[in-house]
Short mmCIF file of C-alpha atoms in Angstrom, two decimals:
data_model
loop_
_atom_site.label_atom_id
_atom_site.label_comp_id
_atom_site.label_asym_id
_atom_site.label_seq_id
_atom_site.Cartn_x
_atom_site.Cartn_y
_atom_site.Cartn_z
CA MET A 1 -128.31 85.69 -78.31
CA GLU A 2 -128.75 87.15 -74.85
CA GLY A 3 -130.63 84.02 -73.73
CA ASP A 4 -127.82 81.79 -75.00
CA CYS A 5 -125.25 83.78 -73.05
CA SER A 6 -127.41 83.59 -69.95
CA SER A 7 -127.70 79.83 -70.33
CA LYS A 8 -123.94 79.40 -70.54
CA LYS A 9 -123.55 81.44 -67.38
CA LYS A 10 -125.95 79.28 -65.34
CA VAL A 11 -124.11 76.85 -63.09
CA CYS A 12 -124.74 74.72 -60.01
CA VAL A 13 -122.62 74.52 -56.84
CA THR A 14 -123.21 71.60 -54.49
CA GLY A 15 -123.05 72.30 -50.77
CA ALA A 16 -123.25 76.03 -51.46
CA GLY A 17 -123.15 77.08 -47.80
CA GLY A 18 -119.84 75.34 -47.06
CA TYR A 19 -116.53 77.09 -46.50
CA VAL A 20 -115.00 76.62 -49.96
CA ALA A 21 -118.32 76.58 -51.80
CA SER A 22 -119.39 79.92 -50.28
CA TRP A 23 -116.29 81.62 -51.67
CA LEU A 24 -116.84 79.96 -55.03
CA VAL A 25 -120.45 81.20 -55.09
CA LYS A 26 -119.19 84.69 -54.22
CA VAL A 27 -116.69 84.66 -57.11
CA LEU A 28 -119.23 83.25 -59.56
CA LEU A 29 -121.83 85.89 -58.68
CA SER A 30 -119.25 88.65 -59.03
CA LYS A 31 -118.44 87.35 -62.54
CA GLY A 32 -122.04 87.51 -63.69
CA TYR A 33 -122.98 83.85 -63.31
CA THR A 34 -126.44 82.68 -62.31
CA VAL A 35 -125.93 80.12 -59.54
CA HIS A 36 -128.05 77.21 -58.40
CA GLY A 37 -126.81 76.14 -54.99
CA THR A 38 -127.72 72.95 -53.16
CA ALA A 39 -128.25 72.97 -49.40
CA ARG A 40 -129.73 70.55 -46.89
CA ASP A 41 -131.86 73.38 -45.51
CA PRO A 42 -131.83 76.67 -47.43
CA CYS A 43 -133.78 78.28 -44.58
CA ASP A 44 -131.07 77.52 -42.00
CA GLU A 45 -129.77 81.04 -41.43
CA LYS A 46 -126.77 79.86 -39.41
CA LYS A 47 -125.47 77.68 -42.25
CA ASN A 48 -126.72 79.49 -45.34
CA GLY A 49 -127.85 82.98 -44.36
CA HIS A 50 -124.55 84.53 -45.43
CA LEU A 51 -125.18 83.53 -49.04
CA LYS A 52 -128.15 85.88 -49.30
CA ASN A 53 -125.90 88.83 -48.48
CA LEU A 54 -123.45 88.21 -51.31
CA GLU A 55 -123.26 90.69 -54.17
CA ASN A 56 -125.85 89.87 -56.88
CA ALA A 57 -127.31 87.05 -54.74
CA LEU A 58 -130.83 88.49 -54.75
CA GLU A 59 -131.03 88.38 -58.54
CA ASN A 60 -128.74 85.50 -59.45
CA LEU A 61 -128.65 82.93 -56.62
CA GLN A 62 -131.27 80.24 -56.07
CA LEU A 63 -130.90 77.61 -53.35
CA PHE A 64 -132.36 74.11 -53.74
CA LYS A 65 -133.23 71.89 -50.79
CA THR A 66 -131.43 68.58 -51.39
CA ASP A 67 -128.43 66.54 -50.34
CA LEU A 68 -125.94 64.25 -52.02
CA LEU A 69 -128.05 61.13 -51.55
CA ASP A 70 -131.17 62.73 -53.03
CA TYR A 71 -130.80 62.06 -56.76
CA GLU A 72 -134.11 63.62 -57.79
CA GLY A 73 -133.36 66.73 -55.74
CA LEU A 74 -129.95 67.04 -57.40
CA CYS A 75 -131.56 66.69 -60.83
CA ALA A 76 -133.93 69.56 -60.02
CA ALA A 77 -131.02 71.77 -58.99
CA ILE A 78 -128.82 70.91 -61.98
CA VAL A 79 -131.37 71.00 -64.82
CA GLY A 80 -130.77 73.99 -67.11
CA CYS A 81 -127.16 74.44 -65.95
CA MET A 82 -124.25 74.31 -68.36
CA GLY A 83 -121.66 73.75 -65.66
CA VAL A 84 -121.55 72.10 -62.24
CA PHE A 85 -119.08 72.51 -59.40
CA HIS A 86 -119.26 69.49 -57.12
CA VAL A 87 -117.89 70.82 -53.83
CA ALA A 88 -120.06 69.17 -51.18
CA SER A 89 -118.40 66.41 -49.16
CA PRO A 90 -118.38 65.54 -45.47
CA VAL A 91 -115.31 66.84 -43.62
CA PRO A 92 -114.39 65.59 -40.12
CA ASP A 93 -113.14 68.12 -37.58
CA ASN A 94 -110.05 65.95 -36.90
CA VAL A 95 -110.49 66.66 -33.21
CA SER A 96 -112.70 63.72 -32.28
CA PRO A 97 -112.84 60.23 -33.87
CA VAL A 98 -115.37 59.71 -36.65
CA ALA A 99 -118.23 57.46 -35.54
CA ASN A 100 -119.52 55.11 -38.26
CA PRO A 101 -117.03 56.38 -40.89
CA GLU A 102 -118.51 54.25 -43.67
CA GLU A 103 -121.91 55.88 -43.18
CA LYS A 104 -120.73 59.38 -42.29
CA LEU A 105 -117.89 59.84 -44.80
CA LEU A 106 -117.63 57.11 -47.43
CA VAL A 107 -121.25 56.73 -48.49
CA PRO A 108 -122.08 60.44 -49.01
CA ALA A 109 -118.71 61.12 -50.67
CA VAL A 110 -118.83 58.22 -53.13
CA GLU A 111 -122.56 57.73 -53.74
CA GLY A 112 -123.01 61.49 -53.66
CA THR A 113 -120.43 61.95 -56.42
CA ARG A 114 -122.14 59.27 -58.46
CA ASN A 115 -125.54 60.94 -58.01
CA VAL A 116 -124.23 64.37 -58.95
CA LEU A 117 -122.53 63.09 -62.10
CA ASN A 118 -125.56 61.05 -63.17
CA ALA A 119 -127.70 64.16 -62.73
CA CYS A 120 -125.19 66.13 -64.82
CA LEU A 121 -125.35 63.54 -67.58
CA LYS A 122 -129.16 63.60 -67.56
CA ALA A 123 -129.22 67.41 -67.74
CA GLY A 124 -126.69 67.62 -70.58
CA VAL A 125 -124.18 69.58 -68.51
CA ARG A 126 -121.22 70.82 -70.55
CA LYS A 127 -118.48 70.58 -67.90
CA VAL A 128 -118.07 69.45 -64.31
CA ILE A 129 -115.39 70.53 -61.85
CA VAL A 130 -115.05 68.07 -58.97
CA VAL A 131 -113.35 69.45 -55.88
CA SER A 132 -111.33 66.53 -54.58
CA SER A 133 -108.46 66.91 -52.09
CA ALA A 134 -104.70 66.62 -51.90
CA GLY A 135 -105.66 63.87 -49.48
CA ALA A 136 -106.29 61.85 -52.64
CA ASN A 137 -102.63 62.38 -53.63
CA MET A 138 -100.53 62.43 -50.50
CA VAL A 139 -101.05 59.19 -48.59
CA ASN A 140 -98.86 56.80 -50.54
CA PRO A 141 -96.08 54.91 -48.69
CA ASN A 142 -94.59 53.81 -52.03
CA TRP A 143 -94.00 57.32 -53.38
CA PRO A 144 -90.28 58.26 -53.43
CA MET A 145 -89.29 60.29 -50.36
CA ASP A 146 -87.33 62.87 -52.33
CA GLN A 147 -89.89 63.40 -55.10
CA ASP A 148 -92.54 66.12 -55.06
CA ILE A 149 -96.10 64.85 -55.20
CA ASP A 150 -97.78 65.62 -58.50
CA GLU A 151 -101.03 64.63 -60.18
CA SER A 152 -99.74 61.18 -61.09
CA CYS A 153 -99.62 60.20 -57.42
CA TRP A 154 -102.71 58.56 -55.93
CA THR A 155 -103.36 57.86 -52.28
CA ASP A 156 -103.15 54.16 -51.34
CA THR A 157 -106.68 53.20 -50.31
CA GLU A 158 -105.65 50.00 -48.52
CA TYR A 159 -103.11 51.94 -46.47
CA CYS A 160 -105.85 54.43 -45.57
CA ARG A 161 -108.12 51.64 -44.39
CA SER A 162 -105.38 50.07 -42.29
CA THR A 163 -104.56 53.43 -40.66
CA LYS A 164 -108.22 54.49 -40.38
CA ASN A 165 -107.63 57.60 -42.47
CA TRP A 166 -111.28 57.79 -43.47
CA TYR A 167 -111.30 61.28 -44.95
CA CYS A 168 -108.47 60.63 -47.42
CA LEU A 169 -110.01 57.26 -48.23
CA ALA A 170 -113.38 58.84 -48.99
CA LYS A 171 -111.91 61.61 -51.15
CA THR A 172 -109.74 59.15 -53.09
CA ILE A 173 -112.53 56.70 -53.83
CA ALA A 174 -114.90 59.54 -54.73
CA GLU A 175 -112.41 61.05 -57.18
CA LYS A 176 -111.74 57.66 -58.76
CA GLU A 177 -115.50 57.26 -59.11
CA ALA A 178 -115.56 60.57 -61.00
CA TRP A 179 -112.88 59.42 -63.41
CA LEU A 180 -114.62 56.09 -63.97
CA HIS A 181 -117.80 57.99 -64.76
CA ALA A 182 -115.95 60.27 -67.20
CA LYS A 183 -114.49 57.26 -69.00
CA GLU A 184 -117.82 55.47 -69.28
CA SER A 185 -120.09 58.44 -70.03
CA GLY A 186 -117.84 60.88 -71.89
CA LEU A 187 -118.79 63.65 -69.46
CA ASP A 188 -116.19 66.45 -69.43
CA ILE A 189 -114.80 66.28 -65.89
CA VAL A 190 -111.83 68.07 -64.35
CA THR A 191 -110.75 67.54 -60.73
CA ILE A 192 -108.91 69.92 -58.42
CA CYS A 193 -107.05 68.66 -55.35
CA PRO A 194 -106.53 71.43 -52.77
CA SER A 195 -104.31 71.10 -49.72
CA ILE A 196 -105.43 72.41 -46.31
CA VAL A 197 -107.66 75.41 -46.99
CA ILE A 198 -107.40 78.49 -44.79
CA GLY A 199 -108.49 82.09 -45.11
CA PRO A 200 -111.33 84.40 -44.08
CA MET A 201 -114.75 82.85 -43.52
CA LEU A 202 -118.01 83.92 -45.12
CA GLN A 203 -120.12 81.69 -42.89
CA SER A 204 -120.56 82.22 -39.16
CA THR A 205 -119.07 78.96 -37.90
CA ALA A 206 -115.43 77.85 -37.99
CA ASN A 207 -114.47 75.21 -40.56
CA ALA A 208 -112.22 72.22 -39.82
CA SER A 209 -108.89 73.87 -40.71
CA SER A 210 -109.81 76.96 -38.69
CA LEU A 211 -110.34 74.80 -35.60
CA HIS A 212 -106.71 73.66 -35.85
CA ILE A 213 -105.27 77.16 -36.15
CA LEU A 214 -107.48 78.43 -33.34
CA ARG A 215 -106.21 75.61 -31.13
CA TYR A 216 -102.59 76.51 -31.86
CA MET A 217 -103.27 80.19 -31.13
CA LYS A 218 -104.98 79.50 -27.82
CA GLY A 219 -102.05 77.61 -26.33
CA SER A 220 -103.52 74.13 -26.15
CA SER A 221 -101.84 72.07 -23.42
CA VAL A 222 -102.01 69.03 -25.69
CA ARG A 223 -98.73 68.20 -27.41
CA VAL A 224 -99.03 68.97 -31.09
CA ASP A 225 -97.70 66.62 -33.75
CA ASN A 226 -95.30 68.65 -35.85
CA ARG A 227 -96.69 67.23 -39.05
CA GLU A 228 -96.87 68.66 -42.53
CA PHE A 229 -99.43 71.41 -43.07
CA PRO A 230 -99.51 72.38 -46.78
CA LEU A 231 -101.78 75.37 -47.29
CA VAL A 232 -103.85 77.20 -49.86
CA ASP A 233 -105.88 80.39 -49.40
CA VAL A 234 -109.60 79.75 -49.89
CA ARG A 235 -109.83 82.80 -52.16
CA ASP A 236 -107.03 81.51 -54.39
CA LEU A 237 -108.70 78.10 -54.48
CA ALA A 238 -112.04 79.58 -55.56
CA LYS A 239 -110.31 81.44 -58.39
CA GLY A 240 -108.46 78.27 -59.39
CA ILE A 241 -111.71 76.30 -59.54
CA LEU A 242 -113.31 78.90 -61.82
CA MET A 243 -110.16 79.04 -63.96
CA LEU A 244 -110.42 75.30 -64.64
CA TYR A 245 -114.07 75.70 -65.62
CA GLU A 246 -113.47 78.59 -67.99
CA ASN A 247 -110.28 77.23 -69.60
CA ASN A 248 -111.07 74.79 -72.41
CA GLU A 249 -107.52 73.45 -72.25
CA ALA A 250 -107.93 72.24 -68.66
CA LYS A 251 -107.88 68.43 -68.54
CA GLY A 252 -107.33 65.83 -65.85
CA ARG A 253 -106.32 66.43 -62.23
CA TYR A 254 -104.84 69.62 -60.74
CA ILE A 255 -103.11 69.94 -57.39
CA CYS A 256 -103.85 73.29 -55.74
CA SER A 257 -101.43 74.17 -52.95
CA SER A 258 -99.50 77.37 -52.29
CA PHE A 259 -97.15 76.66 -49.37
CA GLY A 260 -95.61 73.65 -47.68
CA LEU A 261 -94.59 73.95 -44.05
CA ARG A 262 -94.81 72.11 -40.77
CA ILE A 263 -97.12 73.11 -37.94
CA ARG A 264 -94.29 74.49 -35.82
CA GLU A 265 -93.23 76.74 -38.70
CA LEU A 266 -96.82 77.91 -39.06
CA VAL A 267 -97.06 78.70 -35.34
CA ASP A 268 -93.74 80.58 -35.47
CA LYS A 269 -94.98 82.73 -38.37
CA LEU A 270 -98.25 83.48 -36.58
CA GLN A 271 -96.39 84.38 -33.40
CA CYS A 272 -94.15 86.79 -35.27
CA LEU A 273 -97.18 88.52 -36.77
CA PHE A 274 -99.38 88.40 -33.67
CA PRO A 275 -97.17 88.06 -30.57
CA ASP A 276 -99.90 88.77 -28.01
CA TYR A 277 -101.62 85.40 -28.22
CA LYS A 278 -100.77 82.33 -26.17
CA TYR A 279 -99.46 79.75 -28.61
CA SER A 280 -98.86 76.02 -28.40
CA THR A 281 -95.31 75.38 -27.20
CA SER A 282 -95.05 71.59 -27.09
CA PHE A 283 -94.45 69.80 -30.38
CA ALA A 284 -93.77 66.15 -31.14
CA GLU A 285 -91.68 65.29 -34.17
CA VAL A 286 -93.33 62.80 -36.50
CA GLN A 287 -91.82 60.70 -39.24
CA GLN A 288 -92.86 61.59 -42.77
CA LEU A 289 -94.65 58.96 -44.80
CA ASN A 290 -93.10 60.35 -47.98
CA SER A 291 -92.39 63.69 -49.59
CA TRP A 292 -95.17 66.09 -48.60
CA LYS A 293 -94.18 68.77 -51.08
CA LEU A 294 -97.14 69.25 -53.38
CA ASN A 295 -96.39 70.39 -56.91
CA SER A 296 -98.96 72.85 -58.29
CA GLN A 297 -97.02 73.60 -61.46
CA LYS A 298 -99.75 72.17 -63.71
CA LEU A 299 -102.30 74.64 -62.34
CA GLN A 300 -99.78 77.49 -62.37
CA SER A 301 -99.10 76.81 -66.05
CA LEU A 302 -102.70 77.88 -66.73
CA GLY A 303 -102.04 81.22 -65.03
CA TRP A 304 -102.99 80.45 -61.44
CA VAL A 305 -101.26 82.69 -58.88
CA PHE A 306 -101.57 82.79 -55.10
CA LYS A 307 -101.32 85.33 -52.31
CA PRO A 308 -98.22 85.68 -50.11
CA LEU A 309 -98.47 83.54 -46.97
CA GLU A 310 -98.13 86.57 -44.68
CA GLU A 311 -101.13 88.23 -46.33
CA THR A 312 -103.25 85.13 -45.86
CA LEU A 313 -102.26 84.72 -42.20
CA LYS A 314 -102.99 88.39 -41.45
CA ASP A 315 -106.40 88.13 -43.07
CA VAL A 316 -107.13 84.87 -41.24
CA VAL A 317 -106.37 86.23 -37.78
CA LYS A 318 -108.20 89.50 -38.46
CA ASP A 319 -111.23 87.45 -39.50
CA TYR A 320 -111.04 85.26 -36.36
CA GLU A 321 -110.85 88.39 -34.23
CA GLU A 322 -113.88 89.91 -35.93
CA HIS A 323 -115.83 86.69 -35.34
CA GLY A 324 -114.76 86.64 -31.69
CA LEU A 325 -113.15 83.21 -32.14
CA LEU A 326 -109.88 84.09 -30.38
CA ALA A 327 -111.49 85.27 -27.14
CA ASN A 328 -110.61 82.98 -24.24
#
C-alpha cells in the first residue's frame, strides 16, 4: 500500500529550474511528492543550484538532463510518474527582438509539447497539467471590447503572425497541440493560462517579468507604453497548478490572473510603497486591442485564492533588494 501511495506521488516537472517551475517544485516537495525535474544541464549551478536547497530536495528531487526536443530523454524522466507538469517553454525578455523566432520560440514550444505528451502516453501517465499562457487568450481583435476574456477566447494566430507577436503565437499553437493530442489519445490534460507572473525569485537570475519591473523602478529614460499589465503572484500560480492536478473535477482550460492594471498604475503603486527609487515618468497611451480584463472565475470556483497586490509588490521589491538587483 505504501508503494502505491509513493507511486501516485511521483511526478515530473519540465524545465524545473525556471521561474514558475522552481516554485512548483518547491510546493510539490513540501506536499510530499517525489519530483523528477528536467533540465538542460542539471550541473549548472547558476540555473539549477537553487533546487538542491529546497526542503526535501535531497531525498525527493531527481534532475534529468534533457530538453524539449529530446524525446528519449523526456521518456527517461517521465517513466514511473503518475503526473506531469509541462512548464518548460522559451520566454523572450521583451527587451530585444527575437532572432529566428521560428527556431527559438515556435519549434521548442510546439514540438516540445508534442514530445512531452507522447512521452506521457508511452509512460501511462494519469494526468498532465500544461502551463500555457494568457497570451493564448488575449490577442484577439474580434473579441468584444466590453467583455471580459474567459477560457472560450483564443488568441488569433494569424493576427500574431502579422504583428510578429511570436511568444503569444507559440503559446497558442502549443496549447492547441495539447488539446489535439488529448482528443486523439484520450490523455487527461488540463491547461492553465497565467497572466504576467511576478513575485519573489528562487533562482539567482531575473526572469522576463522582473526585467520590466526593474526597468520601471530604475527610471528608464525610454518612454514606456502604458499598456495592460495583468498580474498573478508566482506563489499563487504554483498553488493553482497543483490544485488542478489534485482536483478530479478540473477539466479544460483555466485562466489564472489576480489583478488587471496598466503599467502606470503599477508604477504609482510601487512608488507609494517604495518612494525612494527613481521611477519611469514618461508614459505613452496605447489603444487597447480589446478588453484586457481576464476572468479567473473558473479557477476560483475550485477554491483558488490569491494574495493582495500590495503584499506581492512588497515581497517582490524586498526580493530584488536582497538580490542586489535595484542597485544602480
